[in-house]
Structure formats: structure tokens, C-alpha cells
Short mmCIF file of C-alpha atoms in Angstrom, two decimals:
data_model
loop_
_atom_site.label_atom_id
_atom_site.label_comp_id
_atom_site.label_asym_id
_atom_site.label_seq_id
_atom_site.Cartn_x
_atom_site.Cartn_y
_atom_site.Cartn_z
CA UNK A 122 15.04 -13.98 17.94
CA UNK A 123 12.78 -12.05 15.55
CA UNK A 124 14.31 -8.57 15.93
CA UNK A 125 18.06 -8.72 15.62
CA UNK A 126 20.26 -5.69 16.08
CA UNK A 127 22.30 -4.41 13.15
CA UNK A 128 25.47 -6.01 14.52
CA UNK A 129 23.74 -9.35 15.18
CA UNK A 130 22.21 -9.42 11.70
CA UNK A 131 25.40 -8.42 9.91
CA UNK A 132 27.39 -11.02 11.84
CA UNK A 133 25.13 -13.74 10.41
CA UNK A 134 25.31 -12.27 6.92
CA UNK A 135 29.11 -12.05 6.99
CA UNK A 136 29.29 -15.69 8.03
CA UNK A 137 26.98 -16.74 5.18
CA UNK A 138 29.08 -14.83 2.64
CA UNK A 139 32.20 -16.57 3.94
CA UNK A 140 30.70 -19.90 2.81
CA UNK A 141 30.11 -18.68 -0.74
CA UNK A 142 32.14 -19.80 -3.74
CA UNK A 143 29.96 -17.98 -6.29
CA UNK A 144 31.02 -15.07 -8.49
CA UNK A 145 28.41 -12.95 -6.74
CA UNK A 146 26.41 -13.57 -3.59
CA UNK A 147 23.78 -11.49 -1.80
CA UNK A 148 22.12 -12.41 1.47
CA UNK A 149 18.93 -10.96 2.92
CA UNK A 150 17.72 -11.48 6.48
CA UNK A 151 14.11 -10.70 7.43
CA UNK A 152 12.70 -10.89 10.94
CA UNK A 153 9.14 -10.34 12.14
CA UNK A 154 7.40 -10.61 15.48
CA UNK A 155 3.80 -9.66 16.11
CA UNK A 156 0.26 -10.87 16.49
CA UNK A 157 -3.33 -10.50 15.46
CA UNK A 158 -6.88 -10.71 16.74
CA UNK A 159 -9.94 -11.32 14.59
CA UNK A 160 -13.48 -10.76 15.85
CA UNK A 161 -16.89 -11.60 14.40
CA UNK A 162 -20.40 -11.07 15.78
CA UNK A 163 -18.92 -9.08 18.67
CA UNK A 164 -16.74 -11.92 19.88
CA UNK A 165 -13.09 -12.77 19.35
CA UNK A 166 -12.93 -15.65 16.90
CA UNK A 167 -9.21 -16.16 16.39
CA UNK A 168 -5.88 -14.86 17.60
CA UNK A 169 -2.39 -15.55 16.39
CA UNK A 170 1.26 -14.75 16.83
CA UNK A 171 4.25 -14.55 14.48
CA UNK A 172 7.89 -14.90 15.49
CA UNK A 173 10.22 -15.74 12.65
CA UNK A 174 13.55 -14.90 11.07
CA UNK A 175 14.29 -16.09 7.54
CA UNK A 176 17.38 -15.94 5.38
CA UNK A 177 17.53 -15.81 1.57
CA UNK A 178 20.74 -16.47 -0.31
CA UNK A 179 21.15 -15.51 -3.96
CA UNK A 180 24.20 -17.01 -5.64
CA UNK A 181 25.38 -16.12 -9.15
CA UNK A 182 27.75 -17.68 -11.62
CA UNK A 183 28.01 -15.38 -14.58
CA UNK A 184 24.46 -14.62 -15.68
CA UNK A 185 22.99 -17.64 -13.89
CA UNK A 186 21.45 -17.26 -10.44
CA UNK A 187 19.83 -19.40 -7.79
CA UNK A 188 18.06 -18.65 -4.51
CA UNK A 189 17.69 -20.78 -1.39
CA UNK A 190 16.15 -19.98 1.99
CA UNK A 191 16.34 -21.20 5.56
CA UNK A 192 15.24 -20.20 9.05
CA UNK A 193 17.82 -21.98 11.17
CA UNK A 194 21.19 -20.39 11.76
CA UNK A 195 23.67 -23.00 12.87
CA UNK A 196 26.76 -23.21 10.70
CA UNK A 197 25.75 -26.48 9.03
CA UNK A 198 22.36 -25.14 7.96
CA UNK A 199 23.79 -21.87 6.71
CA UNK A 200 26.49 -23.67 4.74
CA UNK A 201 23.93 -26.02 3.19
CA UNK A 202 21.69 -23.08 2.24
CA UNK A 203 24.58 -21.46 0.37
CA UNK A 204 25.43 -24.73 -1.32
CA UNK A 205 21.83 -25.21 -2.41
CA UNK A 206 21.66 -21.71 -3.90
CA UNK A 207 24.87 -22.44 -5.82
CA UNK A 208 23.55 -25.78 -7.08
CA UNK A 209 20.40 -24.09 -8.36
CA UNK A 210 22.41 -21.30 -10.00
CA UNK A 211 24.54 -23.79 -11.94
CA UNK A 212 21.37 -25.44 -13.29
CA UNK A 213 19.58 -22.20 -14.16
CA UNK A 214 19.55 -20.66 -17.66
CA UNK A 215 21.36 -17.40 -18.21
CA UNK A 216 19.25 -14.32 -17.54
CA UNK A 217 18.86 -12.09 -20.60
CA UNK A 218 18.33 -9.17 -18.21
CA UNK A 219 21.25 -9.84 -15.91
CA UNK A 220 22.60 -6.91 -13.93
CA UNK A 221 25.59 -7.19 -11.57
CA UNK A 222 24.94 -6.81 -7.88
CA UNK A 223 25.23 -3.32 -6.46
CA UNK A 224 28.28 -2.19 -4.55
CA UNK A 225 28.27 0.06 -1.44
CA UNK A 226 25.30 2.43 -1.23
CA UNK A 227 24.38 5.47 0.85
CA UNK A 228 20.96 5.22 2.51
CA UNK A 229 18.90 7.89 4.23
CA UNK A 230 18.09 7.58 7.92
CA UNK A 231 14.42 7.01 8.76
CA UNK A 232 14.24 6.76 12.56
CA UNK A 233 10.45 7.11 12.65
CA UNK A 234 9.99 3.78 10.84
CA UNK A 235 10.23 1.99 14.19
CA UNK A 236 8.25 2.70 17.36
CA UNK A 237 9.16 0.90 20.57
CA UNK A 238 5.60 0.97 21.88
CA UNK A 239 4.34 -0.82 18.76
CA UNK A 240 7.12 -3.38 19.05
CA UNK A 241 6.05 -3.90 22.67
CA UNK A 242 2.40 -4.77 21.97
CA UNK A 243 1.15 -7.63 24.13
CA UNK A 244 -1.82 -10.01 23.76
CA UNK A 245 -3.49 -8.03 26.57
CA UNK A 246 -3.21 -4.82 24.55
CA UNK A 247 -4.82 -6.44 21.49
CA UNK A 248 -7.61 -7.91 23.62
CA UNK A 249 -8.29 -4.58 25.34
CA UNK A 250 -8.50 -2.66 22.07
CA UNK A 251 -10.84 -5.17 20.44
CA UNK A 252 -12.89 -5.48 23.65
CA UNK A 253 -13.48 -1.72 23.67
CA UNK A 254 -14.63 -1.96 20.06
CA UNK A 255 -17.01 -4.83 20.74
CA UNK A 256 -18.37 -3.18 23.89
CA UNK A 257 -19.38 -0.12 21.90
CA UNK A 258 -21.22 -2.28 19.37
CA UNK A 259 -22.94 -4.31 22.10
CA UNK A 260 -24.20 -1.11 23.71
CA UNK A 261 -25.63 0.09 20.40
CA UNK A 262 -27.04 -3.36 19.51
CA UNK A 263 -24.87 -3.53 16.43
CA UNK A 264 -22.79 -6.39 15.07
CA UNK A 265 -19.12 -6.01 14.21
CA UNK A 266 -16.33 -7.91 12.50
CA UNK A 267 -12.79 -6.59 12.93
CA UNK A 268 -9.15 -7.47 12.37
CA UNK A 269 -6.17 -6.08 14.27
CA UNK A 270 -2.69 -7.01 13.11
CA UNK A 271 0.61 -5.68 14.43
CA UNK A 272 4.19 -6.39 13.55
CA UNK A 273 7.73 -5.34 14.38
CA UNK A 274 10.67 -6.42 12.34
CA UNK A 275 13.87 -5.73 10.49
CA UNK A 276 15.43 -6.18 7.08
CA UNK A 277 19.18 -6.64 6.64
CA UNK A 278 21.15 -7.11 3.42
CA UNK A 279 24.76 -7.72 2.52
CA UNK A 280 26.63 -8.87 -0.57
CA UNK A 281 30.17 -9.63 -1.67
CA UNK A 282 30.36 -6.34 -3.60
CA UNK A 283 30.27 -4.29 -0.40
CA UNK A 284 26.56 -3.46 -0.11
CA UNK A 285 25.26 -3.32 3.45
CA UNK A 286 21.77 -2.31 4.63
CA UNK A 287 19.73 -2.58 7.82
CA UNK A 288 16.48 -1.06 9.09
CA UNK A 289 13.80 -1.76 11.68
CA UNK A 290 10.09 -1.19 11.03
CA UNK A 291 6.81 -1.42 12.96
CA UNK A 292 3.18 -1.33 11.88
CA UNK A 293 -0.36 -1.82 13.16
CA UNK A 294 -3.41 -2.28 10.92
CA UNK A 295 -7.01 -2.20 12.07
CA UNK A 296 -10.19 -2.52 10.05
CA UNK A 297 -13.78 -2.96 11.12
CA UNK A 298 -17.17 -3.49 9.51
CA UNK A 299 -20.27 -2.77 11.58
CA UNK A 300 -23.78 -3.97 10.63
CA UNK A 301 -27.24 -3.25 11.98
CA UNK A 302 -29.20 -6.21 13.45
CA UNK A 303 -31.35 -6.57 10.32
CA UNK A 304 -28.30 -6.42 8.05
CA UNK A 305 -29.56 -3.46 6.03
CA UNK A 306 -27.08 -0.93 7.38
CA UNK A 307 -23.30 -1.23 7.11
CA UNK A 308 -20.33 0.95 8.01
CA UNK A 309 -16.57 0.64 7.71
CA UNK A 310 -13.39 2.17 9.08
CA UNK A 311 -9.71 1.34 8.62
CA UNK A 312 -6.32 2.83 9.44
CA UNK A 313 -2.69 1.87 9.98
CA UNK A 314 0.02 3.27 12.23
CA UNK A 315 3.73 3.05 12.82
CA UNK A 316 3.27 4.37 16.38
CA UNK A 317 0.28 2.99 18.30
CA UNK A 318 0.08 6.14 20.40
CA UNK A 319 -2.29 7.39 17.70
CA UNK A 320 -4.49 4.27 17.61
CA UNK A 321 -7.90 4.01 19.27
CA UNK A 322 -10.08 1.07 18.19
CA UNK A 323 -13.19 2.45 19.91
CA UNK A 324 -12.93 5.77 18.05
CA UNK A 325 -12.68 3.97 14.71
CA UNK A 326 -15.54 1.70 15.68
CA UNK A 327 -17.72 4.73 16.43
CA UNK A 328 -17.11 5.99 12.87
CA UNK A 329 -18.16 2.64 11.40
CA UNK A 330 -21.16 2.41 13.75
CA UNK A 331 -22.41 5.84 12.71
CA UNK A 332 -22.13 4.81 9.06
CA UNK A 333 -24.03 1.60 9.75
CA UNK A 334 -26.97 3.22 11.52
CA UNK A 335 -27.01 6.06 9.03
CA UNK A 336 -27.20 3.75 6.02
CA UNK A 337 -30.44 1.99 7.05
CA UNK A 338 -33.36 2.54 4.67
CA UNK A 339 -31.25 3.28 1.62
CA UNK A 340 -33.14 4.70 -1.37
CA UNK A 341 -32.59 3.73 -4.97
CA UNK A 342 -31.62 6.59 -7.24
CA UNK A 343 -30.86 6.49 -10.94
CA UNK A 344 -27.33 5.59 -11.99
CA UNK A 345 -25.49 8.20 -14.01
CA UNK A 346 -22.78 10.81 -13.66
CA UNK A 347 -22.61 12.42 -10.21
CA UNK A 348 -20.40 14.69 -8.18
CA UNK A 349 -18.90 12.38 -5.57
CA UNK A 350 -16.85 12.72 -2.43
CA UNK A 351 -14.53 9.72 -2.24
CA UNK A 352 -13.23 9.02 1.24
CA UNK A 353 -9.65 7.68 1.48
CA UNK A 354 -10.95 4.10 1.87
CA UNK A 355 -12.62 4.52 -1.54
CA UNK A 356 -9.29 5.51 -3.07
CA UNK A 357 -6.91 2.99 -1.50
CA UNK A 358 -8.41 -0.30 -0.40
CA UNK A 359 -6.80 -2.39 2.30
CA UNK A 360 -7.46 -5.75 0.63
CA UNK A 361 -8.49 -5.22 -2.98
CA UNK A 362 -7.36 -3.33 -6.04
CA UNK A 363 -7.76 0.44 -5.72
CA UNK A 364 -8.05 3.43 -8.01
CA UNK A 365 -5.05 5.36 -6.73
CA UNK A 366 -3.11 2.13 -6.27
CA UNK A 367 -3.75 1.32 -9.92
CA UNK A 368 -2.45 4.75 -10.90
CA UNK A 369 0.78 4.22 -8.96
CA UNK A 370 1.16 0.73 -10.46
CA UNK A 371 0.97 2.32 -13.91
CA UNK A 372 3.99 4.57 -13.36
CA UNK A 373 6.25 1.84 -14.69
CA UNK A 374 8.61 2.97 -17.44
CA UNK A 375 8.82 -0.41 -19.17
CA UNK A 376 5.05 -0.86 -19.37
CA UNK A 377 4.78 2.62 -20.83
CA UNK A 378 7.64 2.15 -23.30
CA UNK A 379 6.28 -1.18 -24.49
CA UNK A 380 2.78 0.15 -25.18
CA UNK A 381 0.97 -1.42 -22.21
CA UNK A 382 0.05 1.72 -20.28
CA UNK A 383 -1.97 4.90 -20.36
CA UNK A 384 1.43 6.58 -20.43
CA UNK A 385 2.40 4.89 -23.72
CA UNK A 386 2.95 7.03 -26.80
CA UNK A 387 1.82 5.91 -30.21
CA UNK A 388 4.87 4.82 -32.12
CA UNK A 389 6.90 4.17 -28.95
CA UNK A 390 8.16 5.96 -25.88
CA UNK A 391 6.21 7.34 -22.97
CA UNK A 392 4.44 10.50 -21.85
CA UNK A 393 6.77 11.49 -19.05
CA UNK A 394 6.87 15.28 -18.86
CA UNK A 395 3.32 15.72 -20.13
CA UNK A 396 0.47 17.25 -18.14
CA UNK A 397 -1.98 14.39 -17.59
CA UNK A 398 -4.00 15.55 -14.58
CA UNK A 399 -5.51 18.58 -12.88
CA UNK A 400 -2.77 20.99 -11.82
CA UNK A 401 -3.66 20.47 -8.17
CA UNK A 402 -2.53 16.83 -8.35
CA UNK A 403 0.91 16.26 -6.81
CA UNK A 404 2.01 12.79 -5.70
CA UNK A 405 5.38 11.91 -4.23
CA UNK A 406 7.07 9.36 -2.00
CA UNK A 407 9.37 9.99 0.93
CA UNK A 408 10.61 7.14 3.14
CA UNK A 409 11.70 9.64 5.82
CA UNK A 410 8.30 11.34 6.18
CA UNK A 411 7.50 11.07 9.91
CA UNK A 412 3.86 10.21 9.18
CA UNK A 413 4.79 7.50 6.72
CA UNK A 414 8.35 6.39 7.48
CA UNK A 415 9.36 3.43 5.35
CA UNK A 416 12.35 1.37 4.25
CA UNK A 417 15.07 3.54 2.74
CA UNK A 418 16.27 0.78 0.43
CA UNK A 419 14.46 -1.31 -2.17
CA UNK A 420 14.46 -5.08 -2.52
CA UNK A 421 17.42 -5.00 -4.90
CA UNK A 422 19.36 -2.64 -2.65
CA UNK A 423 18.79 0.62 -4.51
CA UNK A 424 18.36 3.64 -2.22
CA UNK A 425 14.83 4.95 -1.71
CA UNK A 426 14.75 8.73 -1.67
CA UNK A 427 12.14 11.43 -1.79
CA UNK A 428 10.76 11.28 -5.33
CA UNK A 429 8.08 13.32 -7.07
CA UNK A 430 5.96 11.23 -9.42
CA UNK A 431 3.32 13.77 -10.45
CA UNK A 432 3.80 17.51 -9.91
CA UNK A 433 0.97 19.94 -10.60
CA UNK A 434 -0.56 17.42 -12.96
CA UNK A 435 2.66 16.69 -14.87
CA UNK A 436 4.17 13.19 -14.88
CA UNK A 437 7.69 13.87 -13.57
CA UNK A 438 9.22 10.42 -13.01
CA UNK A 439 8.66 6.74 -13.75
CA UNK A 440 10.19 3.80 -11.91
CA UNK A 441 11.93 0.87 -13.59
CA UNK A 442 14.18 -2.12 -13.11
CA UNK A 443 17.93 -1.54 -13.24
CA UNK A 444 18.05 -3.45 -16.52
CA UNK A 445 15.43 -1.27 -18.21
CA UNK A 446 17.05 1.91 -16.94
CA UNK A 447 20.44 0.92 -18.34
CA UNK A 448 19.04 -0.34 -21.64
CA UNK A 449 17.19 2.91 -22.28
CA UNK A 450 19.65 5.29 -20.63
CA UNK A 451 17.00 6.62 -18.23
CA UNK A 452 17.04 7.49 -14.54
CA UNK A 453 17.45 4.40 -12.37
CA UNK A 454 14.53 4.83 -9.96
CA UNK A 455 13.11 1.97 -7.84
CA UNK A 456 9.42 1.49 -7.25
CA UNK A 457 8.39 3.32 -4.05
CA UNK A 458 6.80 1.91 -0.93
CA UNK A 459 3.93 4.15 0.13
CA UNK A 460 2.94 7.35 -1.65
CA UNK A 461 1.77 10.76 -0.52
CA UNK A 462 -0.87 12.76 -2.36
CA UNK A 463 -0.76 16.42 -1.42
CA UNK A 464 -4.01 17.94 -0.23
CA UNK A 465 -5.54 20.85 1.57
CA UNK A 466 -6.92 21.39 5.05
CA UNK A 467 -10.55 20.39 4.57
CA UNK A 468 -11.99 17.32 6.26
CA UNK A 469 -14.54 15.08 4.60
CA UNK A 470 -17.24 16.96 6.52
CA UNK A 471 -15.94 20.26 5.12
CA UNK A 472 -16.17 18.85 1.60
CA UNK A 473 -19.76 17.78 2.28
CA UNK A 474 -20.65 21.27 3.49
CA UNK A 475 -19.42 22.72 0.21
CA UNK A 476 -21.46 20.36 -1.97
CA UNK A 477 -24.85 21.37 -3.39
CA UNK A 478 -25.68 17.91 -4.73
CA UNK A 479 -23.58 14.80 -4.73
CA UNK A 480 -22.86 11.36 -3.31
CA UNK A 481 -20.57 10.41 -0.42
CA UNK A 482 -18.76 7.11 -1.00
CA UNK A 483 -17.24 5.39 2.03
CA UNK A 484 -15.56 2.52 0.24
CA UNK A 485 -15.14 0.71 -3.06
CA UNK A 486 -14.57 -2.99 -3.48
CA UNK A 487 -14.61 -5.86 -5.99
CA UNK A 488 -12.53 -3.63 -8.23
CA UNK A 489 -11.46 -5.14 -11.54
CA UNK A 490 -9.64 -3.82 -14.60
CA UNK A 491 -11.72 -3.21 -17.73
CA UNK A 492 -9.06 -1.60 -19.94
CA UNK A 493 -5.48 -1.49 -18.58
CA UNK A 494 -4.34 0.94 -21.28
CA UNK A 495 -6.80 3.61 -20.15
CA UNK A 496 -6.87 2.47 -16.49
CA UNK A 497 -10.62 1.94 -16.73
CA UNK A 498 -11.90 0.00 -13.74
CA UNK A 499 -15.23 -1.30 -12.54
CA UNK A 500 -16.35 -2.09 -9.01
CA UNK A 501 -18.98 -1.50 -6.35
CA UNK A 502 -19.61 0.94 -3.54
CA UNK A 503 -20.26 -0.49 -0.08
CA UNK A 504 -20.50 0.15 3.67
CA UNK A 505 -22.22 3.53 3.52
CA UNK A 506 -23.21 5.49 0.41
CA UNK A 507 -25.13 8.74 0.98
CA UNK A 508 -26.88 11.43 -1.03
CA UNK A 509 -25.75 15.01 -0.29
CA UNK A 510 -27.95 18.05 -0.77
CA UNK A 511 -27.27 21.66 0.22
CA UNK A 512 -24.16 20.76 2.18
CA UNK A 513 -25.74 18.00 4.28
CA UNK A 514 -26.20 14.25 4.06
CA UNK A 515 -29.84 13.91 3.06
CA UNK A 516 -30.32 10.14 3.09
CA UNK A 517 -28.54 6.85 2.38
CA UNK A 518 -28.68 5.45 -1.15
CA UNK A 519 -28.38 1.96 -2.54
CA UNK A 520 -24.98 0.93 -3.73
CA UNK A 521 -23.79 1.40 -7.29
CA UNK A 522 -21.54 -0.27 -9.79
CA UNK A 523 -19.05 2.22 -11.18
CA UNK A 524 -16.96 2.41 -14.33
CA UNK A 525 -14.19 4.95 -13.93
CA UNK A 526 -10.53 5.65 -14.60
CA UNK A 527 -8.30 7.46 -12.10
CA UNK A 528 -6.88 9.35 -15.09
CA UNK A 529 -10.29 10.84 -15.89
CA UNK A 530 -11.14 11.14 -12.21
CA UNK A 531 -8.08 13.29 -11.49
CA UNK A 532 -8.97 15.57 -14.39
CA UNK A 533 -12.46 16.09 -12.95
CA UNK A 534 -11.20 17.29 -9.60
CA UNK A 535 -13.39 19.73 -7.67
CA UNK A 536 -11.64 19.77 -4.29
CA UNK A 537 -8.94 18.00 -2.29
CA UNK A 538 -9.18 17.43 1.44
CA UNK A 539 -6.60 16.83 4.15
CA UNK A 540 -4.50 13.66 3.66
CA UNK A 541 -4.84 10.83 6.16
CA UNK A 542 -2.82 7.63 6.46
CA UNK A 543 -4.33 4.49 4.98
CA UNK A 544 -2.78 1.39 3.48
CA UNK A 545 0.72 2.71 4.03
CA UNK A 546 -0.06 5.90 2.09
CA UNK A 547 -1.16 9.47 2.84
CA UNK A 548 -4.36 10.05 0.89
CA UNK A 549 -6.86 12.94 0.98
CA UNK A 550 -10.60 12.67 0.41
CA UNK A 551 -11.42 13.87 -3.10
CA UNK A 552 -14.42 15.66 -4.53
CA UNK A 553 -14.88 14.58 -8.16
CA UNK A 554 -17.42 15.70 -10.76
CA UNK A 555 -19.00 13.42 -13.37
CA UNK A 556 -18.09 10.16 -11.67
CA UNK A 557 -19.78 7.36 -13.61
CA UNK A 558 -22.22 4.98 -11.91
CA UNK A 559 -23.60 2.43 -14.35
CA UNK A 560 -26.10 0.34 -12.33
CA UNK A 561 -27.52 -0.33 -8.89
CA UNK A 562 -26.50 -3.07 -6.46
CA UNK A 563 -28.63 -4.59 -3.71
CA UNK A 564 -25.61 -5.39 -1.56
CA UNK A 565 -25.05 -3.31 1.62
#
């Protein structure tokens, strides 16, 4: 039952709304089907499957609201779910930031957000992809740990003000860490796809394997300020905080207006419209981009459209809640899904060739905030860190702890490579000068 058609989903939502006695009622239906395979030490360790549809009902009486959920769809269960949401609403305090539900909206079409071949993934497909990955590592006498996760689903919304939304989405994520037998060399690769026609686990495993064998015998060099080439995995992590992710999280109008952001102005207000970064920095979101197709509506039903956040270094737009937008008479812009950072045509290898001296960073992890108001973060490199000299990788180096802000980083830009998809974003490798490493780490 996990993927319902638009008509099937809206039929359920209409029925739920017919049970409502609240002033306002909005119903959201989410369905997901998919599976995963996890491997460790070149053997599959776990596998799983997901097949679920869940319903959330939000009922409102005046400025009071309540939410109840269920995942059974007989009339009695649906009616009870609505009743429970209404009971909770009547007990809830009034919201000081209440906004009425939205009425009918116009949403963009994003047909590339769903791929039939991804929705059709079978356990055999997952096993074959991971088997090819493990076979490569066995042949090279390397040890791997990987995770493949795929999903296909839909989101449908409807309320008693006339709003109606529906969209299907698919996704596959794969990440792998490869280690040498003695544990001194480590490599990593990760990617995600809407359409699995572009996915090849063995190819990604080869990248991680090359990093692992190449990072054996790492030398210790002095911490300090270096020119670095940050691969996309060093800019957007798949499981941890990330430097570019932190930057996007900071484009919140309320945080800026209330003095909790690097975009805050002394005395109040924000720095929207100011040039904050190198003029080559342009970041936007576009839910219809064929490489990064996403939902064309936000969780509260607002339309998601193409939106420029930073253009030629200038902060052009900030997102906010509907309440904050109305209170401050600013543009009502929802937070985006994925983001796209414009780049050039150079690959990571091209950036290496153009570097006299520097350090190649595969990945950052254990990233923690030091100063939210300046976006200063600390963390560690891992899974392949290499010294570059005269356009070539000279030797592997021991990992570093870094202290850096993406604000400073994007003002010290030397070069931008070709964007690749990672973590639901399109991100280029970046060449940065004066990146700050503060100490060494013995971890691999």
C-alpha cells in the first residue's frame, strides 16, 4: 500500500476531512517503501525493508491545535484519529504565533523527482550491488563497510481551506569506507541518486579503495594555515554536521533578526543585500532541477520555487516561518530542500594539477559548533588526507583538527570545481587558501 496514486491518496484525505468538526483541519499522508543492506568486513551483516503509510491530522480550534497520527485506514480508525486530534487541540494552549491554514496553492511540476527503476529495486538488486563492492575489496585484500538504502514514496496534503498537494519521490543512498588490512589506510566514497541508472557500487568502491591504499604510511606535518582542496564529502557530510550545511542553516531570517546569526546586524535587523562572500559564490535551490528534483511544496504547504540565496557573493534571500514573514512584512519564503552551489568545469584532479602546494581533504567529521554567531566550527579530517606538491599528490599526511568558518572559507576561495550530487545537494569541490588546521590526530 506504500505508494498510493494521487486519486487514492486524496480519496482518503477527503474522507478524513469529512469527519472533522474543527475550525481548521489539515491532513498529511506519507507513504514509503524501500529497503537497505549493510555490510561489514566484506560480508552482509544486516538487511531490512520498509513498507508503511502514515496519516497525520492537525485540528484547530481558534489558535489551539492538536495533532494525531495513525497507519490504519478503516473508517473507525480514521474517525478516532480525527477525534483524538480535536481532543488534544481543545486541551492545548493558544499559540502566540498562530497562522491560519493556507488556501489553494499553485505548485510547480517536478516529474524527475520519481524514477520507476528506483521504485522497482528488489532485494536481488541490492545484494548484487553490494556483492560487486565486496568482491572488489576481497580481490585487493581490503576490508569494507558499506550501507545502501533506497526508498520510493509519496506525500499528499489536503485541508478544509482548499489546499491540495501530491508528489512522488525516489532516492538511493550509498556510502562506503574501505580500510587496509593493518588499519592504517582508509578511504571513503558516498553518493545519492533519484534514478539508479547512474549508480554503480563497484565504481564508488574503487574510489574508496584507491584512497585507502594511497593513505598508508601517512606523514605528520605541522598544523597551520594551508591551501586545501575540499572534496564534496568534506563540504556536506552524509551523517554529521557540515560546513556548507551550517551555512544554509544560517540563512534563517528570524535568527538573523534576533541577533543569533552571522547575518545579524548590531542594533537589529539583518545583512540581507550585503556582499558577504567571494563574488564567485552563487547558491540557489530549484526543486525542478533534473539532477536534484525535490518536493515542490514545503511541510506547511507553501510552494517551493527556484530561489537564489547567495548571488555573486551577495546574500539575496532568507527563509522564514509564515508568522515571522507576516510580523516583519518580509518575503514569505520557506526553507529549501537541497541546494545547488554553482561551479565550473574542473574535476578534483584538475584542481590538484593547478596546485603548487596544498592538502587534499576527502572528508570531515565530528564537526561541532564553536561560535554560532560567526559560524566557527571545529572537526577532524578522515579517510584520506594528502599533501599536494607541483600539481601532484606527493604523499598521505596524518589527519588534522580544523577550526574554520564557512564564511571565512568562502572569502578565501581560489577555485571552484564541477558540482556533483551529494546529500541531496549539488556541491563542487573547492580550493581554499589559508584553511586553519590547529593540531594533529592519530585517527585514520
